[in-house]
PDB file of C-alpha atoms in Angstrom:
ATOM      1  CA  MET A 253      29.134 -19.969   6.293  1.00 52.00           C
ATOM      2  CA  ALA A 254      25.566 -20.816   7.186  1.00 61.00           C
ATOM      3  CA  VAL A 255      25.093 -17.314   8.813  1.00 66.00           C
ATOM      4  CA  LEU A 256      26.354 -15.720   5.614  1.00 70.00           C
ATOM      5  CA  VAL A 257      23.978 -17.650   3.477  1.00 70.00           C
ATOM      6  CA  LEU A 258      21.039 -16.765   5.746  1.00 81.00           C
ATOM      7  CA  PHE A 259      22.090 -13.119   5.654  1.00 86.00           C
ATOM      8  CA  GLU A 260      22.186 -13.283   1.840  1.00 87.00           C
ATOM      9  CA  PHE A 261      18.796 -14.858   1.658  1.00 87.00           C
ATOM     10  CA  ALA A 262      17.277 -12.332   4.030  1.00 90.00           C
ATOM     11  CA  VAL A 263      18.717  -9.274   2.266  1.00 92.00           C
ATOM     12  CA  PHE A 264      17.856 -10.250  -1.381  1.00 92.00           C
ATOM     13  CA  GLY A 265      14.426 -11.658  -0.293  1.00 93.00           C
ATOM     14  CA  GLY A 266      13.927  -8.370   1.558  1.00 94.00           C
ATOM     15  CA  LEU A 267      14.634  -6.409  -1.573  1.00 95.00           C
ATOM     16  CA  LEU A 268      12.091  -8.390  -3.526  1.00 95.00           C
ATOM     17  CA  LEU A 269       9.493  -8.015  -0.806  1.00 95.00           C
ATOM     18  CA  GLY A 270      10.451  -4.324  -0.346  1.00 96.00           C
ATOM     19  CA  LEU A 271       9.296  -3.609  -3.887  1.00 96.00           C
ATOM     20  CA  TYR A 272       5.910  -5.182  -3.041  1.00 97.00           C
ATOM     21  CA  TYR A 273       5.667  -3.252   0.204  1.00 97.00           C
ATOM     22  CA  ALA A 274       6.444  -0.061  -1.712  1.00 97.00           C
ATOM     23  CA  MET A 275       3.267  -0.593  -3.887  1.00 97.00           C
ATOM     24  CA  PHE A 276       1.337  -1.763  -0.836  1.00 96.00           C
ATOM     25  CA  ALA A 277       2.099   1.373   1.234  1.00 97.00           C
ATOM     26  CA  MET A 278       2.043   3.784  -1.570  1.00 96.00           C
ATOM     27  CA  GLY A 279      -1.738   3.843  -1.781  1.00 94.00           C
ATOM     28  CA  LEU A 280      -1.927   5.166   1.814  1.00 95.00           C
ATOM     29  CA  ASN A 281       0.689   7.857   1.096  1.00 93.00           C
ATOM     30  CA  VAL A 282      -1.226   8.915  -2.062  1.00 91.00           C
ATOM     31  CA  VAL A 283      -4.477   9.408  -0.104  1.00 90.00           C
ATOM     32  CA  PHE A 284      -2.561  11.402   2.470  1.00 89.00           C
ATOM     33  CA  GLY A 285      -0.931  13.496  -0.213  1.00 82.00           C
ATOM     34  CA  ALA A 286      -4.287  14.190  -1.910  1.00 78.00           C
ATOM     35  CA  GLN A 287      -5.981  15.787   1.038  1.00 79.00           C
ATOM     36  CA  ARG A 288      -3.829  15.125   4.210  1.00 79.00           C
ATOM     37  CA  ILE A 289      -6.169  12.328   5.197  1.00 86.00           C
ATOM     38  CA  VAL A 290      -4.885   9.091   6.917  1.00 86.00           C
ATOM     39  CA  ASN A 291      -7.004   6.354   5.365  1.00 93.00           C
ATOM     40  CA  LEU A 292      -7.612   3.918   8.287  1.00 95.00           C
ATOM     41  CA  ALA A 293      -9.532   1.689   5.826  1.00 96.00           C
ATOM     42  CA  HIS A 294      -6.322   1.126   3.714  1.00 97.00           C
ATOM     43  CA  GLY A 295      -5.717  -2.332   4.960  1.00 97.00           C
ATOM     44  CA  ASP A 296      -9.353  -3.311   4.408  1.00 98.00           C
ATOM     45  CA  LEU A 297      -8.982  -2.145   0.776  1.00 97.00           C
ATOM     46  CA  VAL A 298      -6.049  -4.599   0.470  1.00 97.00           C
ATOM     47  CA  VAL A 299      -8.252  -7.281   1.875  1.00 97.00           C
ATOM     48  CA  LEU A 300     -10.896  -6.491  -0.653  1.00 97.00           C
ATOM     49  CA  GLY A 301      -8.176  -6.993  -3.411  1.00 97.00           C
ATOM     50  CA  GLY A 302      -7.318 -10.393  -1.950  1.00 97.00           C
ATOM     51  CA  TYR A 303     -10.929 -11.355  -1.892  1.00 97.00           C
ATOM     52  CA  ALA A 304     -11.399 -10.120  -5.472  1.00 97.00           C
ATOM     53  CA  ALA A 305      -8.418 -12.337  -6.499  1.00 96.00           C
ATOM     54  CA  TRP A 306      -9.858 -15.294  -4.688  1.00 97.00           C
ATOM     55  CA  GLU A 307     -13.364 -14.889  -6.030  1.00 96.00           C
ATOM     56  CA  LEU A 308     -12.243 -14.426  -9.729  1.00 96.00           C
ATOM     57  CA  TYR A 309      -9.925 -17.508  -9.492  1.00 96.00           C
ATOM     58  CA  GLU A 310     -12.460 -19.773  -7.687  1.00 95.00           C
ATOM     59  CA  THR A 311     -15.404 -18.815  -9.943  1.00 94.00           C
ATOM     60  CA  TRP A 312     -13.839 -18.214 -13.337  1.00 94.00           C
ATOM     61  CA  HIS A 313     -10.276 -19.465 -12.879  1.00 92.00           C
ATOM     62  CA  ILE A 314      -8.852 -16.017 -13.665  1.00 95.00           C
ATOM     63  CA  SER A 315      -5.211 -15.657 -12.666  1.00 93.00           C
ATOM     64  CA  PRO A 316      -4.578 -13.131  -9.863  1.00 93.00           C
ATOM     65  CA  ILE A 317      -2.219 -11.360 -12.175  1.00 92.00           C
ATOM     66  CA  VAL A 318      -5.063 -10.808 -14.679  1.00 94.00           C
ATOM     67  CA  ALA A 319      -7.309  -9.805 -11.780  1.00 94.00           C
ATOM     68  CA  VAL A 320      -4.988  -6.830 -11.152  1.00 94.00           C
ATOM     69  CA  VAL A 321      -6.197  -5.308 -14.576  1.00 93.00           C
ATOM     70  CA  ILE A 322      -9.841  -6.189 -13.789  1.00 95.00           C
ATOM     71  CA  VAL A 323     -10.119  -4.747 -10.310  1.00 95.00           C
ATOM     72  CA  LEU A 324      -8.091  -1.566 -10.829  1.00 95.00           C
ATOM     73  CA  PRO A 325     -10.727   0.522 -12.670  1.00 95.00           C
ATOM     74  CA  PHE A 326     -13.336  -0.450 -10.039  1.00 96.00           C
ATOM     75  CA  ALA A 327     -10.969   0.484  -7.169  1.00 96.00           C
ATOM     76  CA  ILE A 328     -10.179   3.837  -8.782  1.00 95.00           C
ATOM     77  CA  ALA A 329     -13.878   4.655  -9.325  1.00 95.00           C
ATOM     78  CA  LEU A 330     -14.494   3.721  -5.669  1.00 94.00           C
ATOM     79  CA  GLY A 331     -11.853   6.044  -4.432  1.00 94.00           C
ATOM     80  CA  PHE A 332     -13.069   8.947  -6.630  1.00 93.00           C
ATOM     81  CA  LEU A 333     -16.661   8.477  -5.238  1.00 92.00           C
ATOM     82  CA  VAL A 334     -15.556   8.409  -1.697  1.00 90.00           C
ATOM     83  CA  GLN A 335     -13.553  11.520  -2.149  1.00 89.00           C
ATOM     84  CA  HIS A 336     -16.192  13.319  -4.182  1.00 86.00           C
ATOM     85  CA  PHE A 337     -19.121  12.601  -1.818  1.00 87.00           C
ATOM     86  CA  LEU A 338     -17.491  12.500   1.580  1.00 83.00           C
ATOM     87  CA  THR A 339     -14.289  14.431   1.913  1.00 82.00           C
ATOM     88  CA  PRO A 340     -15.683  17.878   0.841  1.00 80.00           C
ATOM     89  CA  ARG A 341     -17.999  17.922   3.901  1.00 79.00           C
ATOM     90  CA  LEU A 342     -14.983  16.896   6.130  1.00 80.00           C
ATOM     91  CA  MET A 343     -12.868  19.767   4.815  1.00 77.00           C
ATOM     92  CA  ARG A 344     -15.608  22.263   5.625  1.00 78.00           C
ATOM     93  CA  SER A 345     -15.859  21.048   9.187  1.00 79.00           C
ATOM     94  CA  ALA A 346     -14.075  22.708  12.244  1.00 77.00           C
ATOM     95  CA  ASP A 347     -11.734  19.744  12.759  1.00 80.00           C
ATOM     96  CA  PRO A 348     -11.466  17.752   9.498  1.00 79.00           C
ATOM     97  CA  GLU A 349      -8.429  15.599  10.528  1.00 79.00           C
ATOM     98  CA  THR A 350     -10.216  14.134  13.599  1.00 84.00           C
ATOM     99  CA  LEU A 351     -13.399  13.669  11.673  1.00 88.00           C
ATOM    100  CA  SER A 352     -11.523  11.943   8.832  1.00 89.00           C
ATOM    101  CA  LEU A 353     -10.035   9.428  11.218  1.00 90.00           C
ATOM    102  CA  ILE A 354     -13.466   8.647  12.497  1.00 91.00           C
ATOM    103  CA  LEU A 355     -14.943   8.375   9.050  1.00 91.00           C
ATOM    104  CA  PHE A 356     -12.353   6.125   7.600  1.00 94.00           C
ATOM    105  CA  PHE A 357     -12.407   3.945  10.817  1.00 95.00           C
ATOM    106  CA  GLY A 358     -16.125   3.578  10.268  1.00 95.00           C
ATOM    107  CA  LEU A 359     -15.479   2.655   6.589  1.00 94.00           C
ATOM    108  CA  SER A 360     -12.931   0.040   7.736  1.00 96.00           C
ATOM    109  CA  GLN A 361     -15.503  -1.554  10.055  1.00 96.00           C
ATOM    110  CA  ILE A 362     -18.187  -1.544   7.378  1.00 96.00           C
ATOM    111  CA  ILE A 363     -15.802  -3.342   4.907  1.00 96.00           C
ATOM    112  CA  GLU A 364     -14.766  -5.853   7.596  1.00 97.00           C
ATOM    113  CA  ALA A 365     -18.379  -6.614   8.438  1.00 97.00           C
ATOM    114  CA  LEU A 366     -19.430  -6.953   4.789  1.00 97.00           C
ATOM    115  CA  ALA A 367     -16.472  -9.244   4.091  1.00 97.00           C
ATOM    116  CA  THR A 368     -17.460 -11.463   6.963  1.00 97.00           C
ATOM    117  CA  ILE A 369     -20.960 -11.653   5.832  1.00 97.00           C
ATOM    118  CA  VAL A 370     -20.114 -12.425   2.173  1.00 96.00           C
ATOM    119  CA  PHE A 371     -17.028 -14.638   2.613  1.00 96.00           C
ATOM    120  CA  GLY A 372     -17.385 -15.870   6.212  1.00 96.00           C
ATOM    121  CA  PRO A 373     -14.947 -15.391   9.128  1.00 95.00           C
ATOM    122  CA  ASN A 374     -12.384 -18.013   8.068  1.00 94.00           C
ATOM    123  CA  GLU A 375      -9.204 -17.198   6.062  1.00 96.00           C
ATOM    124  CA  ARG A 376      -9.349 -17.778   2.376  1.00 95.00           C
ATOM    125  CA  SER A 377      -6.309 -18.763   0.260  1.00 95.00           C
ATOM    126  CA  LEU A 378      -5.338 -19.754  -3.197  1.00 94.00           C
ATOM    127  CA  PRO A 379      -3.335 -22.803  -4.333  1.00 91.00           C
ATOM    128  CA  THR A 380       0.339 -21.991  -5.217  1.00 85.00           C
ATOM    129  CA  ASN A 381      -0.391 -23.054  -8.828  1.00 86.00           C
ATOM    130  CA  ALA A 382      -2.761 -20.146  -9.197  1.00 90.00           C
ATOM    131  CA  ILE A 383       0.241 -18.304 -10.446  1.00 89.00           C
ATOM    132  CA  PRO A 384       2.196 -21.066 -12.097  1.00 81.00           C
ATOM    133  CA  VAL A 385       5.828 -19.791 -11.512  1.00 85.00           C
ATOM    134  CA  SER A 386       8.812 -21.566 -10.370  1.00 85.00           C
ATOM    135  CA  SER A 387      11.190 -20.503  -7.630  1.00 88.00           C
ATOM    136  CA  LEU A 388      13.972 -17.931  -8.408  1.00 84.00           C
ATOM    137  CA  HIS A 389      17.391 -19.518  -8.051  1.00 83.00           C
ATOM    138  CA  LEU A 390      20.208 -17.005  -7.454  1.00 79.00           C
ATOM    139  CA  LEU A 391      23.720 -17.431  -6.019  1.00 70.00           C
ATOM    140  CA  GLY A 392      22.789 -20.858  -4.799  1.00 73.00           C
ATOM    141  CA  GLU A 393      19.648 -19.804  -2.942  1.00 78.00           C
ATOM    142  CA  SER A 394      16.059 -20.458  -3.845  1.00 85.00           C
ATOM    143  CA  TYR A 395      13.387 -17.741  -3.412  1.00 88.00           C
ATOM    144  CA  PRO A 396       9.646 -18.313  -3.594  1.00 90.00           C
ATOM    145  CA  GLY A 397       8.203 -17.611  -7.026  1.00 90.00           C
ATOM    146  CA  ILE A 398       5.523 -15.274  -5.652  1.00 91.00           C
ATOM    147  CA  TRP A 399       8.330 -13.000  -4.286  1.00 93.00           C
ATOM    148  CA  TRP A 400       9.762 -12.112  -7.687  1.00 92.00           C
ATOM    149  CA  VAL A 401       6.378 -12.133  -9.355  1.00 93.00           C
ATOM    150  CA  SER A 402       5.134  -9.597  -6.760  1.00 94.00           C
ATOM    151  CA  ALA A 403       8.200  -7.440  -7.583  1.00 95.00           C
ATOM    152  CA  LEU A 404       7.629  -7.661 -11.219  1.00 94.00           C
ATOM    153  CA  VAL A 405       3.999  -6.487 -10.678  1.00 94.00           C
ATOM    154  CA  ALA A 406       5.163  -3.624  -8.304  1.00 96.00           C
ATOM    155  CA  ILE A 407       7.896  -2.321 -10.611  1.00 96.00           C
ATOM    156  CA  PRO A 408       5.596  -1.318 -13.661  1.00 96.00           C
ATOM    157  CA  VAL A 409       2.768  -0.184 -11.333  1.00 95.00           C
ATOM    158  CA  LEU A 410       5.130   2.099  -9.358  1.00 96.00           C
ATOM    159  CA  GLY A 411       6.798   3.181 -12.621  1.00 97.00           C
ATOM    160  CA  VAL A 412       3.568   4.290 -14.122  1.00 96.00           C
ATOM    161  CA  PHE A 413       2.521   6.001 -10.998  1.00 96.00           C
ATOM    162  CA  LEU A 414       5.842   7.975 -10.776  1.00 96.00           C
ATOM    163  CA  TRP A 415       5.756   8.876 -14.403  1.00 97.00           C
ATOM    164  CA  LEU A 416       2.122  10.138 -14.066  1.00 95.00           C
ATOM    165  CA  LEU A 417       3.037  12.166 -10.978  1.00 94.00           C
ATOM    166  CA  TYR A 418       6.339  13.663 -12.192  1.00 94.00           C
ATOM    167  CA  ARG A 419       6.205  13.774 -15.979  1.00 94.00           C
ATOM    168  CA  THR A 420       2.469  14.650 -16.936  1.00 95.00           C
ATOM    169  CA  PRO A 421       0.487  17.800 -16.739  1.00 93.00           C
ATOM    170  CA  PHE A 422      -1.988  15.941 -14.424  1.00 92.00           C
ATOM    171  CA  GLY A 423       0.939  15.179 -12.122  1.00 93.00           C
ATOM    172  CA  LEU A 424       1.983  18.806 -11.996  1.00 92.00           C
ATOM    173  CA  ARG A 425      -1.521  19.711 -10.929  1.00 92.00           C
ATOM    174  CA  VAL A 426      -1.449  16.936  -8.328  1.00 91.00           C
ATOM    175  CA  ARG A 427       1.813  18.191  -6.877  1.00 90.00           C
ATOM    176  CA  ALA A 428       0.350  21.695  -6.736  1.00 89.00           C
ATOM    177  CA  VAL A 429      -2.582  20.450  -4.801  1.00 86.00           C
ATOM    178  CA  MET A 430      -0.354  18.452  -2.477  1.00 83.00           C
ATOM    179  CA  SER A 431       1.684  21.623  -1.855  1.00 81.00           C
ATOM    180  CA  SER A 432      -1.210  23.925  -1.208  1.00 80.00           C
ATOM    181  CA  VAL A 433      -4.894  23.454  -2.120  1.00 79.00           C
ATOM    182  CA  THR A 434      -5.661  27.189  -1.819  1.00 79.00           C
ATOM    183  CA  GLU A 435      -2.653  28.288  -4.028  1.00 83.00           C
ATOM    184  CA  ALA A 436      -3.540  25.526  -6.611  1.00 85.00           C
ATOM    185  CA  ALA A 437      -7.199  26.687  -6.836  1.00 82.00           C
ATOM    186  CA  THR A 438      -6.026  30.336  -7.172  1.00 84.00           C
ATOM    187  CA  ALA A 439      -3.883  29.232 -10.062  1.00 85.00           C
ATOM    188  CA  GLY A 440      -6.913  27.711 -11.776  1.00 87.00           C
ATOM    189  CA  VAL A 441      -6.446  24.010 -10.772  1.00 88.00           C
ATOM    190  CA  ASN A 442      -9.759  22.155 -10.124  1.00 88.00           C
ATOM    191  CA  ALA A 443      -8.494  20.879  -6.746  1.00 84.00           C
ATOM    192  CA  SER A 444     -11.597  18.793  -6.105  1.00 83.00           C
ATOM    193  CA  ARG A 445     -11.321  16.835  -9.378  1.00 88.00           C
ATOM    194  CA  VAL A 446      -7.530  16.424  -9.071  1.00 89.00           C
ATOM    195  CA  SER A 447      -7.839  15.216  -5.516  1.00 87.00           C
ATOM    196  CA  GLY A 448     -10.630  12.800  -6.414  1.00 90.00           C
ATOM    197  CA  LEU A 449      -8.576  11.175  -9.172  1.00 92.00           C
ATOM    198  CA  PHE A 450      -5.597  10.971  -6.979  1.00 90.00           C
ATOM    199  CA  PHE A 451      -7.719   9.579  -4.216  1.00 91.00           C
ATOM    200  CA  GLY A 452      -8.931   6.919  -6.610  1.00 95.00           C
ATOM    201  CA  ILE A 453      -5.277   6.058  -7.643  1.00 95.00           C
ATOM    202  CA  GLY A 454      -4.568   5.431  -3.973  1.00 95.00           C
ATOM    203  CA  PHE A 455      -7.447   3.141  -3.588  1.00 96.00           C
ATOM    204  CA  GLY A 456      -6.360   1.356  -6.794  1.00 96.00           C
ATOM    205  CA  LEU A 457      -2.800   0.817  -5.550  1.00 97.00           C
ATOM    206  CA  ALA A 458      -4.295  -0.776  -2.334  1.00 97.00           C
ATOM    207  CA  VAL A 459      -6.579  -3.164  -4.086  1.00 96.00           C
ATOM    208  CA  VAL A 460      -3.824  -4.103  -6.632  1.00 96.00           C
ATOM    209  CA  ALA A 461      -1.597  -4.855  -3.730  1.00 97.00           C
ATOM    210  CA  GLY A 462      -4.302  -7.062  -2.253  1.00 97.00           C
ATOM    211  CA  THR A 463      -4.563  -9.254  -5.305  1.00 96.00           C
ATOM    212  CA  VAL A 464      -0.941 -10.250  -5.065  1.00 94.00           C
ATOM    213  CA  GLY A 465      -0.948  -9.991  -1.184  1.00 94.00           C
ATOM    214  CA  ILE A 466      -3.218 -13.001  -0.929  1.00 94.00           C
ATOM    215  CA  PHE A 467       0.003 -15.113  -1.522  1.00 92.00           C
ATOM    216  CA  ILE A 468       2.479 -12.769   0.176  1.00 93.00           C
ATOM    217  CA  PHE A 469       0.471 -12.959   3.503  1.00 93.00           C
ATOM    218  CA  GLY A 470      -0.564 -16.583   3.074  1.00 91.00           C
ATOM    219  CA  GLY A 471      -4.304 -15.845   2.675  1.00 95.00           C
ATOM    220  CA  VAL A 472      -6.942 -13.251   3.273  1.00 96.00           C
ATOM    221  CA  SER A 473      -9.418 -12.794   6.193  1.00 97.00           C
ATOM    222  CA  PRO A 474     -11.996 -10.081   7.171  1.00 97.00           C
ATOM    223  CA  THR A 475      -9.932  -9.021  10.272  1.00 96.00           C
ATOM    224  CA  ALA A 476      -6.601  -8.627   8.574  1.00 96.00           C
ATOM    225  CA  GLY A 477      -7.084  -5.023   7.648  1.00 97.00           C
ATOM    226  CA  VAL A 478      -6.056  -3.382  10.871  1.00 95.00           C
ATOM    227  CA  ALA A 479      -2.649  -5.047  10.915  1.00 94.00           C
ATOM    228  CA  LEU A 480      -2.074  -4.221   7.306  1.00 96.00           C
ATOM    229  CA  THR A 481      -2.987  -0.594   7.886  1.00 96.00           C
ATOM    230  CA  ILE A 482      -0.487  -0.415  10.692  1.00 93.00           C
ATOM    231  CA  THR A 483       2.316  -1.874   8.509  1.00 94.00           C
ATOM    232  CA  ALA A 484       1.606   0.571   5.643  1.00 96.00           C
ATOM    233  CA  PHE A 485       1.467   3.473   8.134  1.00 94.00           C
ATOM    234  CA  ALA A 486       4.823   2.449   9.671  1.00 92.00           C
ATOM    235  CA  ILE A 487       6.334   2.464   6.181  1.00 94.00           C
ATOM    236  CA  ILE A 488       5.107   5.876   5.156  1.00 94.00           C
ATOM    237  CA  VAL A 489       5.891   7.494   8.515  1.00 91.00           C
ATOM    238  CA  PHE A 490       9.413   6.064   8.153  1.00 92.00           C
ATOM    239  CA  GLY A 491       9.848   7.320   4.606  1.00 92.00           C
ATOM    240  CA  SER A 492       8.099  10.700   5.155  1.00 89.00           C
ATOM    241  CA  LEU A 493       4.332  11.415   4.835  1.00 87.00           C
ATOM    242  CA  GLY A 494       3.386  12.662   1.460  1.00 85.00           C
ATOM    243  CA  ASN A 495       6.753  11.694  -0.102  1.00 90.00           C
ATOM    244  CA  PRO A 496       6.463   8.974  -2.750  1.00 93.00           C
ATOM    245  CA  TRP A 497      10.207   8.385  -3.107  1.00 94.00           C
ATOM    246  CA  GLY A 498      10.459   8.255   0.613  1.00 93.00           C
ATOM    247  CA  THR A 499       7.829   5.430   0.649  1.00 95.00           C
ATOM    248  CA  ILE A 500       9.940   3.388  -1.868  1.00 96.00           C
ATOM    249  CA  VAL A 501      13.131   3.665  -0.022  1.00 95.00           C
ATOM    250  CA  ALA A 502      11.397   3.011   3.352  1.00 94.00           C
ATOM    251  CA  ALA A 503       9.598  -0.070   2.027  1.00 96.00           C
ATOM    252  CA  ILE A 504      12.824  -1.635   0.707  1.00 95.00           C
ATOM    253  CA  ILE A 505      14.488  -1.028   4.057  1.00 93.00           C
ATOM    254  CA  PHE A 506      11.425  -2.375   5.832  1.00 94.00           C
ATOM    255  CA  GLY A 507      11.405  -5.505   3.680  1.00 94.00           C
ATOM    256  CA  VAL A 508      15.113  -6.246   4.349  1.00 93.00           C
ATOM    257  CA  VAL A 509      14.875  -5.534   8.132  1.00 92.00           C
ATOM    258  CA  THR A 510      11.676  -7.705   8.371  1.00 93.00           C
ATOM    259  CA  GLN A 511      13.427 -10.592   6.582  1.00 93.00           C
ATOM    260  CA  LEU A 512      16.529 -10.237   8.807  1.00 91.00           C
ATOM    261  CA  ALA A 513      14.328 -10.292  11.774  1.00 92.00           C
ATOM    262  CA  GLN A 514      12.407 -13.353  10.595  1.00 91.00           C
ATOM    263  CA  VAL A 515      15.732 -15.178  10.043  1.00 88.00           C
ATOM    264  CA  TYR A 516      17.589 -14.243  13.229  1.00 87.00           C
ATOM    265  CA  LEU A 517      14.876 -13.143  15.665  1.00 86.00           C
ATOM    266  CA  PRO A 518      11.656 -14.750  14.314  1.00 88.00           C
ATOM    267  CA  SER A 519       9.735 -14.283  17.619  1.00 87.00           C
ATOM    268  CA  TRP A 520      10.361 -10.458  17.444  1.00 85.00           C
ATOM    269  CA  SER A 521       9.683  -9.937  13.762  1.00 85.00           C
ATOM    270  CA  ASN A 522       6.101  -8.811  14.210  1.00 86.00           C
ATOM    271  CA  LEU A 523       7.346  -5.859  16.228  1.00 87.00           C
ATOM    272  CA  VAL A 524       9.250  -4.337  13.272  1.00 88.00           C
ATOM    273  CA  PRO A 525       6.404  -1.988  12.199  1.00 86.00           C
ATOM    274  CA  TYR A 526       5.897  -0.602  15.656  1.00 86.00           C
ATOM    275  CA  ALA A 527       9.647  -0.172  16.243  1.00 88.00           C
ATOM    276  CA  LEU A 528       9.969   1.711  13.013  1.00 85.00           C
ATOM    277  CA  VAL A 529       7.234   4.194  13.995  1.00 84.00           C
ATOM    278  CA  ILE A 530       8.613   4.663  17.488  1.00 87.00           C
ATOM    279  CA  LEU A 531      12.223   5.263  16.356  1.00 87.00           C
ATOM    280  CA  THR A 532      11.149   7.491  13.537  1.00 86.00           C
ATOM    281  CA  MET A 533       9.186   9.676  15.839  1.00 82.00           C
ATOM    282  CA  LEU A 534      11.955   9.875  18.351  1.00 87.00           C
ATOM    283  CA  LEU A 535      15.003  10.314  16.012  1.00 87.00           C
ATOM    284  CA  ARG A 536      13.564  11.921  12.733  1.00 87.00           C
ATOM    285  CA  PRO A 537       9.970  12.979  13.108  1.00 85.00           C
ATOM    286  CA  GLN A 538       9.904  14.375   9.460  1.00 85.00           C
ATOM    287  CA  GLY A 539      10.723  10.928   8.126  1.00 87.00           C
ATOM    288  CA  LEU A 540      13.792   9.408   6.281  1.00 86.00           C
ATOM    289  CA  LEU A 541      13.552  11.676   3.212  1.00 81.00           C
ATOM    290  CA  GLY A 542      11.402  14.435   4.643  1.00 74.00           C
ATOM    291  CA  ARG A 543      11.971  18.015   5.360  1.00 64.00           C
ATOM    292  CA  ARG A 544      10.890  20.088   8.364  1.00 54.00           C
ATOM    293  CA  GLN A 545       8.092  21.284   6.249  1.00 46.00           C
ATOM    294  CA  ARG A 546       6.770  18.702   3.882  1.00 47.00           C
ATOM    295  CA  VAL A 547       6.414  19.581   0.298  1.00 44.00           C
ATOM    296  CA  ALA A 548       5.291  17.672  -2.816  1.00 43.00           C
TER     297      ALA A 548
END
């Protein structure tokens, strides 16, 4: 009976966390879809979101949920500027993919160094009453309040993103650029502007995930970015690079598998992201919902 109860807790808790992980990883997949760039600074953007939530609460007692609305436009603007000023030069180089890895690795190191200088090397955390919610009681089990709050934040954020991508003229242009920049430009699409806005959305998703992630991950520290990037990369590779729906499905599976590992094999749970990447590369290189030739 106890085994069944633990299984139920892990599965339902994994579903709640999986929705958060979908928002958390979507930003990395968005940037990849915009210009086939793997943003190695993704985890550091999540860290910046955590620090923004911490600073807004400690200085002005602003709830992390309200902080989501405050930091989002700044993050989108940052992503647009990075794409506008840096990536065009990369695309004109002989080996843009390799140079992009170097560039965003450097950006990751800069963010980590600045965070250490401004906030110090120690982990920062917020009190649990910063988001005054009670635990969720379901089927005789109690789930931390931040789990269902993070899911409630992720659902509308992902919903708006998917609506923008699949139900608006802007989304049609985005998908055209994701499919082929050259063909989109031939059809009259301003590929640079579209990619810049989509790049900004990717940055925005990462920072928003960070404002909630300060609770999910127990705090925020300057050096947490690398591990967060690896986790996000594992999810989007598992789901299929450039496929938003694949990211959502993969994130939910990742959340459930991680929770099951923490319940039954806690000492091995940190290996889940690496195992997902290795198994995906060996068994289905195109990803869970991917095709042999990725399309938007």
